Short mmCIF file of C-alpha atoms in Angstrom, two decimals:
data_model
loop_
_atom_site.label_atom_id
_atom_site.label_comp_id
_atom_site.label_asym_id
_atom_site.label_seq_id
_atom_site.Cartn_x
_atom_site.Cartn_y
_atom_site.Cartn_z
CA MET A 28 62.08 159.23 109.68
CA ALA A 29 64.68 162.04 109.58
CA THR A 30 66.31 163.01 106.31
CA VAL A 31 70.11 163.38 106.31
CA GLU A 32 71.90 165.97 104.18
CA VAL A 33 75.62 166.65 103.70
CA MET A 34 76.42 170.30 104.40
CA LYS A 35 78.23 171.92 101.52
CA GLY A 36 81.87 172.84 102.10
CA LEU A 37 82.11 171.06 105.45
CA GLY A 38 83.01 167.54 104.30
CA PRO A 39 81.11 164.26 104.40
CA ASP A 40 81.37 163.90 108.21
CA VAL A 41 79.33 167.02 108.99
CA ARG A 42 75.61 166.41 108.65
CA THR A 43 72.44 168.25 109.32
CA ILE A 44 69.28 166.46 110.27
CA LYS A 45 65.79 167.74 109.64
CA LEU A 46 63.40 166.48 112.28
CA ASN A 47 59.95 165.23 111.36
CA GLY A 48 58.44 166.14 114.69
CA HIS A 49 58.84 168.33 117.77
CA VAL A 50 61.58 167.20 120.20
CA GLY A 51 61.71 170.03 122.71
CA PHE A 52 65.31 171.26 122.86
CA ASP A 53 64.18 174.58 121.39
CA SER A 54 63.16 175.44 124.95
CA LEU A 55 66.81 175.48 126.07
CA PRO A 56 67.06 179.32 125.97
CA ASP A 57 63.96 179.50 128.18
CA GLN A 58 65.55 177.04 130.59
CA LEU A 59 68.70 179.14 130.77
CA VAL A 60 66.69 182.30 131.33
CA ASN A 61 64.66 180.73 134.13
CA LYS A 62 67.81 179.35 135.76
CA HIS A 63 69.63 182.70 135.73
CA VAL A 64 66.57 184.61 136.86
CA ALA A 65 66.23 182.25 139.82
CA GLN A 66 69.92 182.64 140.73
CA GLY A 67 69.99 186.39 140.25
CA PHE A 68 72.80 188.53 138.88
CA SER A 69 75.63 190.58 140.27
CA PHE A 70 76.89 193.86 138.88
CA ASN A 71 79.73 195.92 140.32
CA ILE A 72 80.33 199.59 139.52
CA MET A 73 83.43 201.55 140.51
CA CYS A 74 83.15 205.33 140.60
CA ILE A 75 86.42 207.24 140.24
CA GLY A 76 86.67 210.99 140.38
CA GLU A 77 87.52 213.94 142.55
CA THR A 78 85.47 214.70 145.63
CA GLY A 79 82.41 216.82 144.91
CA LEU A 80 81.77 215.77 141.30
CA GLY A 81 78.42 214.15 142.16
CA LYS A 82 79.37 210.47 141.95
CA SER A 83 76.94 209.34 144.65
CA THR A 84 74.14 211.47 143.25
CA LEU A 85 74.57 210.03 139.76
CA ILE A 86 74.45 206.44 141.05
CA GLU A 87 71.26 207.19 142.96
CA THR A 88 69.83 208.78 139.83
CA LEU A 89 70.83 205.78 137.66
CA PHE A 90 68.96 203.30 139.82
CA ASN A 91 66.27 205.70 141.03
CA GLN A 92 67.08 204.66 144.56
CA ARG A 93 68.44 206.29 147.71
CA PHE A 94 71.66 204.66 148.89
CA GLU A 95 73.47 205.06 152.18
CA PHE A 96 76.55 206.94 151.02
CA THR A 97 78.78 208.73 153.53
CA PRO A 98 79.89 212.18 152.32
CA SER A 99 83.66 212.45 151.91
CA SER A 100 85.77 215.50 152.75
CA HIS A 101 88.81 216.88 150.95
CA GLU A 102 91.04 216.19 153.97
CA VAL A 103 91.44 212.43 153.45
CA PRO A 104 95.21 211.67 153.70
CA GLN A 105 95.09 208.89 151.10
CA VAL A 106 92.68 207.23 148.69
CA LYS A 107 90.29 204.82 150.39
CA LEU A 108 87.88 202.48 148.67
CA LYS A 109 84.44 201.92 150.18
CA PRO A 110 82.39 199.08 148.67
CA HIS A 111 78.65 199.04 149.37
CA THR A 112 76.46 196.08 148.36
CA TYR A 113 72.69 196.32 147.88
CA ASP A 114 70.04 193.79 146.85
CA LEU A 115 67.75 195.25 144.19
CA LYS A 116 64.80 193.78 142.36
CA GLU A 117 63.14 194.98 139.17
CA GLY A 118 60.22 192.86 138.02
CA SER A 119 61.28 189.26 138.62
CA VAL A 120 65.02 189.96 138.16
CA LYS A 121 67.17 190.16 141.30
CA LEU A 122 70.40 192.13 141.18
CA LYS A 123 73.17 192.21 143.78
CA LEU A 124 74.64 195.63 143.13
CA THR A 125 78.02 196.69 144.54
CA ILE A 126 79.10 200.33 144.38
CA ILE A 127 82.78 201.05 145.06
CA GLU A 128 83.52 204.63 146.09
CA THR A 129 87.02 206.10 145.80
CA SER A 130 87.11 208.49 148.70
CA GLY A 131 89.83 211.17 148.59
CA PHE A 132 90.89 210.58 144.98
CA GLY A 133 92.91 213.54 143.70
CA ASP A 134 92.78 215.45 147.00
CA GLN A 135 96.42 214.86 148.00
CA VAL A 136 99.27 217.21 147.13
CA ASN A 137 101.35 214.25 145.93
CA LYS A 138 99.07 212.41 143.49
CA GLU A 139 101.70 209.90 142.35
CA ASP A 140 100.19 206.95 144.23
CA SER A 141 96.52 207.90 143.85
CA SER A 142 95.81 204.98 141.50
CA LYS A 143 97.66 202.30 143.50
CA PRO A 144 94.85 201.50 146.01
CA ILE A 145 92.40 201.26 143.09
CA ILE A 146 94.62 198.84 141.14
CA ASP A 147 95.25 196.78 144.27
CA TYR A 148 91.51 196.50 144.91
CA ILE A 149 90.72 195.37 141.35
CA ASN A 150 93.56 192.82 141.38
CA GLN A 151 92.43 191.53 144.78
CA GLN A 152 88.93 190.81 143.46
CA PHE A 153 90.45 188.91 140.51
CA GLU A 154 92.64 186.99 142.95
CA ASN A 155 89.65 186.08 145.13
CA PHE A 156 87.79 184.68 142.12
CA LEU A 157 90.89 182.79 140.94
CA GLN A 158 91.37 181.21 144.36
CA GLU A 159 87.74 180.09 144.33
CA GLU A 160 88.27 178.52 140.90
CA LEU A 161 91.38 176.68 142.07
CA LYS A 162 89.65 175.11 145.07
CA ILE A 163 89.01 171.38 145.03
CA LYS A 164 85.47 171.94 146.26
CA ARG A 165 84.21 174.94 144.35
CA SER A 166 80.92 176.77 144.75
CA LEU A 167 80.99 179.28 141.90
CA HIS A 168 77.21 179.17 141.49
CA THR A 169 76.79 180.65 144.98
CA TYR A 170 80.00 182.68 145.03
CA HIS A 171 79.48 186.44 145.25
CA ASP A 172 81.40 187.78 142.27
CA THR A 173 83.03 191.05 143.37
CA ARG A 174 85.05 191.69 140.21
CA VAL A 175 84.59 195.24 138.93
CA HIS A 176 82.46 195.12 135.78
CA VAL A 177 82.53 198.79 134.86
CA CYS A 178 84.39 201.90 135.96
CA LEU A 179 82.60 205.23 135.65
CA TYR A 180 85.44 207.73 135.41
CA PHE A 181 84.19 211.21 136.34
CA ILE A 182 85.90 214.09 134.56
CA ALA A 183 85.74 217.59 136.03
CA PRO A 184 83.83 220.01 133.74
CA THR A 185 86.78 222.37 133.23
CA GLY A 186 86.11 222.79 129.52
CA HIS A 187 89.83 222.66 128.73
CA SER A 188 91.38 219.18 128.74
CA LEU A 189 92.00 216.08 130.81
CA LYS A 190 94.15 216.47 133.91
CA SER A 191 97.39 214.54 134.18
CA ILE A 192 96.01 212.39 136.99
CA ASP A 193 93.05 211.44 134.77
CA MET A 194 95.22 210.30 131.87
CA VAL A 195 97.68 208.42 134.10
CA THR A 196 94.93 206.66 136.05
CA MET A 197 92.89 205.64 132.99
CA LYS A 198 96.06 204.38 131.28
CA LYS A 199 96.85 202.16 134.29
CA LEU A 200 93.27 200.87 134.53
CA ASP A 201 92.38 200.24 130.88
CA SER A 202 93.76 196.67 130.91
CA ARG A 203 91.97 195.78 134.16
CA VAL A 204 88.46 197.20 133.91
CA ASN A 205 85.90 198.54 131.42
CA ILE A 206 86.21 202.33 131.54
CA ILE A 207 83.32 204.61 130.59
CA PRO A 208 84.33 208.28 130.92
CA VAL A 209 81.64 210.77 131.90
CA ILE A 210 81.73 214.54 132.22
CA ALA A 211 80.28 215.31 135.64
CA LYS A 212 78.00 218.27 136.26
CA SER A 213 77.92 219.04 132.54
CA ASP A 214 75.27 221.72 133.12
CA THR A 215 78.01 224.07 134.39
CA ILE A 216 79.37 224.71 130.88
CA THR A 217 77.63 225.82 127.71
CA LYS A 218 76.76 223.45 124.87
CA PRO A 219 79.42 224.77 122.45
CA GLU A 220 82.05 224.51 125.18
CA LEU A 221 80.80 221.02 126.05
CA GLN A 222 81.08 219.83 122.45
CA ARG A 223 84.62 221.20 122.13
CA PHE A 224 85.49 219.63 125.49
CA LYS A 225 84.20 216.23 124.31
CA THR A 226 86.24 216.42 121.10
CA ARG A 227 89.37 217.39 123.00
CA ILE A 228 88.92 214.49 125.45
CA GLN A 229 88.37 212.01 122.61
CA ASN A 230 91.58 213.20 120.92
CA GLU A 231 93.59 212.98 124.16
CA ILE A 232 92.32 209.46 124.84
CA ALA A 233 93.27 208.37 121.33
CA ASN A 234 96.66 210.12 121.35
CA ASN A 235 97.63 208.57 124.69
CA ASP A 236 96.51 205.10 123.56
CA ILE A 237 93.98 204.75 126.39
CA HIS A 238 91.65 201.82 125.75
CA ILE A 239 88.21 202.72 127.08
CA TYR A 240 85.18 200.46 126.75
CA GLN A 241 84.05 200.05 123.14
CA PHE A 242 80.34 199.47 122.72
CA PRO A 243 79.90 196.31 120.61
CA THR A 244 78.46 196.82 117.15
CA ASP A 245 78.74 193.27 115.79
CA ASP A 246 75.30 192.32 117.14
CA GLU A 247 72.62 193.52 114.74
CA THR A 248 70.06 193.98 117.52
CA VAL A 249 72.15 196.64 119.30
CA SER A 250 74.58 197.84 116.61
CA GLU A 251 72.55 200.94 115.72
CA GLN A 252 72.09 202.00 119.35
CA ASN A 253 75.72 201.37 120.24
CA SER A 254 76.93 203.28 117.20
CA ILE A 255 75.03 206.33 118.44
CA MET A 256 76.27 205.87 122.01
CA LYS A 257 79.87 205.44 120.84
CA ASN A 258 79.78 208.95 119.36
CA LEU A 259 78.51 210.41 122.65
CA VAL A 260 81.55 209.29 124.70
CA PRO A 261 82.39 210.88 127.08
CA PHE A 262 78.81 211.13 128.30
CA ALA A 263 77.82 214.56 129.60
CA VAL A 264 75.73 213.74 132.65
CA VAL A 265 73.72 215.51 135.33
CA GLY A 266 72.45 213.77 138.44
CA SER A 267 69.60 214.76 140.72
CA SER A 268 67.03 213.13 142.97
CA ASP A 269 64.88 216.24 143.23
CA GLU A 270 61.63 216.29 141.26
CA ILE A 271 59.76 219.17 139.74
CA THR A 272 56.50 219.29 137.79
CA VAL A 273 56.87 220.16 134.09
CA ASN A 274 53.76 220.23 131.90
CA GLY A 275 51.85 218.24 134.50
CA ARG A 276 54.51 215.52 134.76
CA LYS A 277 57.05 214.98 137.49
CA SER A 278 60.64 214.96 136.26
CA ARG A 279 63.99 214.76 137.99
CA ALA A 280 65.81 218.04 137.57
CA ARG A 281 68.28 220.54 138.95
CA GLN A 282 66.53 223.81 139.71
CA TYR A 283 68.33 227.11 139.03
CA PRO A 284 67.16 230.73 139.28
CA TRP A 285 67.17 230.94 135.48
CA GLY A 286 65.42 227.62 134.87
CA ALA A 287 65.72 223.87 135.31
CA VAL A 288 67.95 221.16 133.84
CA LEU A 289 65.92 218.01 133.23
CA VAL A 290 67.96 214.91 133.96
CA ASP A 291 65.84 212.62 131.77
CA SER A 292 65.82 214.97 128.79
CA GLU A 293 68.27 214.12 126.01
CA ALA A 294 68.25 217.77 125.00
CA HIS A 295 69.78 218.71 128.36
CA CYS A 296 72.30 215.92 129.01
CA ASP A 297 73.35 212.37 128.09
CA PHE A 298 72.08 210.73 131.26
CA VAL A 299 69.40 208.64 129.53
CA ARG A 300 71.90 207.44 126.92
CA LEU A 301 74.38 206.46 129.63
CA ARG A 302 71.74 204.49 131.51
CA GLU A 303 70.67 202.69 128.36
CA ALA A 304 74.24 202.01 127.27
CA MET A 305 75.39 200.65 130.62
CA LEU A 306 72.31 198.95 132.06
CA ARG A 307 69.66 198.25 129.43
CA VAL A 308 71.78 197.36 126.38
CA ASN A 309 75.33 196.35 127.36
CA MET A 310 75.15 195.17 130.96
CA ASP A 311 75.73 191.52 130.01
CA ASP A 312 78.53 192.49 127.63
CA LEU A 313 80.27 194.40 130.43
CA ARG A 314 80.06 191.32 132.65
CA GLU A 315 81.22 188.99 129.87
CA ARG A 316 84.07 191.29 128.83
CA THR A 317 85.26 191.48 132.43
CA HIS A 318 85.37 187.70 132.67
CA ALA A 319 86.62 186.82 129.18
CA MET A 320 89.17 189.59 128.75
CA HIS A 321 90.30 191.41 131.91
CA TYR A 322 90.04 188.48 134.31
CA GLU A 323 91.44 186.10 131.71
CA HIS A 324 94.48 188.37 131.28
CA TYR A 325 95.03 188.40 135.04
CA ARG A 326 94.51 184.62 135.30
CA ARG A 327 97.11 183.92 132.62
CA GLN A 328 99.66 186.13 134.32
CA ARG A 329 99.10 184.49 137.70
CA LEU A 330 99.27 180.94 136.30
CA ALA A 331 102.44 181.86 134.41
CA GLU A 332 103.91 183.11 137.69
CA MET A 333 102.98 179.76 139.25
CA GLY A 334 104.93 177.97 136.50
CA PHE A 335 102.07 176.72 134.32
CA SER A 336 102.44 176.98 130.57
CA ASP A 337 100.47 175.77 127.54
CA GLU A 338 103.71 175.05 125.71
CA ASP A 339 104.52 172.16 128.04
CA LYS A 340 102.72 169.09 126.67
CA LEU A 341 102.11 167.73 130.12
CA SER A 342 99.04 166.78 132.07
CA LEU A 343 97.99 168.84 135.05
CA GLN A 344 99.41 166.24 137.44
CA GLU A 345 102.72 166.07 135.60
CA MET A 346 102.88 169.84 135.47
CA TYR A 347 102.14 170.00 139.17
CA GLU A 348 104.85 167.41 139.93
CA LYS A 349 107.31 169.31 137.78
CA ARG A 350 106.44 172.55 139.53
CA ARG A 351 106.67 170.79 142.89
CA GLU A 352 110.15 169.45 142.08
CA THR A 353 111.24 172.88 140.91
CA HIS A 354 109.84 174.42 144.07
CA GLN A 355 111.59 171.85 146.27
CA ALA A 356 114.87 172.41 144.43
CA GLU A 357 114.45 176.12 144.96
CA LEU A 358 113.72 175.55 148.65
CA GLN A 359 116.81 173.37 149.00
CA ARG A 360 118.92 175.97 147.27
CA LYS A 361 117.61 178.68 149.55
CA GLU A 362 118.09 176.39 152.56
CA GLU A 363 121.73 175.79 151.56
CA GLU A 364 122.25 179.51 151.08
CA MET A 365 120.74 180.18 154.50
CA ARG A 366 122.93 177.46 156.04
CA GLN A 367 126.07 178.93 154.50
CA MET A 368 124.98 182.38 155.52
CA PHE A 369 124.37 181.05 159.04
CA VAL A 370 127.87 179.55 159.18
CA VAL A 371 129.39 182.82 157.99
CA ARG A 372 127.34 184.75 160.53
CA VAL A 373 128.41 182.36 163.31
CA LYS A 374 132.08 182.78 162.40
CA GLU A 375 131.67 186.54 162.28
CA LYS A 376 129.94 186.44 165.64
CA GLU A 377 132.68 184.26 167.14
CA GLN A 378 135.30 186.70 165.93
CA GLU A 379 133.31 189.58 167.37
CA LEU A 380 132.99 187.70 170.70
CA LYS A 381 136.72 186.90 170.76
CA LYS A 382 137.57 190.49 170.05
CA ALA A 383 135.13 191.64 172.72
CA GLU A 384 136.63 189.09 175.14
CA GLY A 385 140.15 190.39 174.39
CA ASP A 386 138.98 193.96 174.92
CA LEU A 387 137.35 192.96 178.21
CA GLN A 388 140.50 191.15 179.33
CA THR A 389 142.59 194.20 178.51
CA LYS A 390 140.18 196.42 180.40
CA PHE A 391 140.21 193.94 183.31
CA GLU A 392 144.03 193.95 183.50
CA ALA A 393 144.04 197.73 183.37
CA VAL A 394 141.41 197.95 186.10
CA LYS A 395 143.27 195.31 188.16
CA LYS A 396 146.53 197.25 187.87
CA GLN A 397 144.76 200.47 188.72
CA HIS A 398 143.18 198.77 191.73
CA ALA A 399 146.61 197.44 192.90
CA ASP A 400 148.15 200.92 192.55
CA GLU A 401 145.31 202.48 194.48
CA LYS A 402 145.60 199.75 197.15
CA ARG A 403 149.35 200.35 197.46
CA LYS A 404 148.80 204.08 197.73
CA LEU A 405 146.12 203.55 200.36
CA GLU A 406 148.48 201.22 202.30
CA GLU A 407 151.25 203.79 202.18
CA LYS A 408 148.81 206.45 203.28
CA ARG A 409 147.61 204.20 206.14
CA GLN A 410 151.16 203.61 207.30
CA GLY A 411 151.80 207.33 207.17
CA LEU A 412 148.67 207.95 209.20
CA ASP A 413 149.70 205.25 211.74
CA GLU A 414 153.09 206.92 212.16
CA GLU A 415 151.43 210.32 212.57
CA ILE A 416 149.08 208.82 215.17
CA ALA A 417 152.02 207.24 217.06
CA GLU A 418 153.95 210.52 216.94
CA PHE A 419 150.85 212.33 218.12
CA GLN A 420 150.43 209.87 221.02
CA ARG A 421 154.12 210.27 221.96
CA ARG A 422 153.86 214.03 221.93
CA LYS A 423 150.67 213.88 223.90
CA THR A 424 152.28 211.66 226.52
CA ALA A 425 155.29 213.96 226.75
CA ALA A 426 153.01 216.95 227.11
CA ASP A 427 151.01 215.24 229.80
CA ASN A 428 154.21 214.42 231.69
CA ARG A 429 155.38 218.01 231.50
CA ASN A 430 152.02 219.22 232.69
CA ASN A 431 152.06 216.77 235.59
CA LEU A 432 155.62 217.78 236.52
CA ALA A 433 154.72 221.45 236.38
CA SER A 434 151.67 220.85 238.53
CA GLY A 435 153.78 219.01 241.19
CA THR A 436 156.39 221.77 241.36
CA SER A 437 153.81 224.50 241.80
CA PHE A 438 152.11 222.50 244.53
CA THR A 439 155.46 222.15 246.45
CA LEU A 440 156.21 225.90 246.20
CA SER A 441 152.82 226.91 247.47
CA LYS A 442 153.16 224.56 250.43
CA SER A 443 156.58 225.93 251.45
CA LYS A 444 155.21 229.48 251.31
CA LYS A 445 152.48 228.59 253.66
CA LYS A 446 154.98 227.31 256.21
#
């Protein structure tokens, strides 16, 4: 028999029951784990940065896997996004990984619209998920979630400060995606310069009110690790798939004439910390934050645009009917406006046609008069030509008569001479 106790401070209706025997619901976490492992997971990474900063190399280094990335040139006329999806498996866990490349970012002379294709892509993935949620027959358990879970923002290792395009882009993206800034190719600057560069970037991010991803510290199991990782932002990373042998062990490194930079060494770069922070420790938090915060913000805006509001104490059907009536009233109003506009356009067209008809009539009368004048002139000219022809015929006849008379006289004279 179970004993019933009243929990202190929660009132008489809240009770806790101590069980005398094993029931079995303590296996619920194991059931959830088995279910999610069987379904698999999806994780989507967007890489933003100028061409040549080693974005593709870093992704291949993160997952220790060769991907089919197409090299991008600096001559791309506008920013193009190239998503690539891969099915990975580590142990018994399946992961559908999507990498979104931003080809041509920062290569244009006019960089004003460089962030627009990126924002449009992120919003479109939110919209696709929202439309799937709004369907009558949903299949979210099999739906491929393409929402961007994390954005790796690659900063050029200038050693000075953030570029204007970096600050503007991160400011536009911070409410839509989890941003983790990284300093690409950090082995190109010295450690003192790198530390000053990190401090300067942290100050610029804070002064411009850019909200990057904050590693959660409320969970005791990861609070210590995330506290350390939080101080390392932006992560100074180096990527490489080449391996060298150091002390009898193979390590990924970048080989230089003066030595080698070991990718997996925390003394050389923050690559290991980035991998742990993003994949091993906070991968689920990135997914959850994308759904509960960024997507939720987008969903509220879209539903508000559709006319839904929590302030209206109406059921979904009543709200839909109200929205439908409002929409029909708006359609009728627009239809009436179009009808009136059509009538006005018809009257304007009739006036234009009448004016054109009057102009044509005037032109026709002018042409008709011109034709009559030309006909009269041609008739007068014909009569003149007929008179000239008659006069010519008369003169010709008279000339012929004179010639005939002259011929007869000469014939008579010659005959009399002969006699």
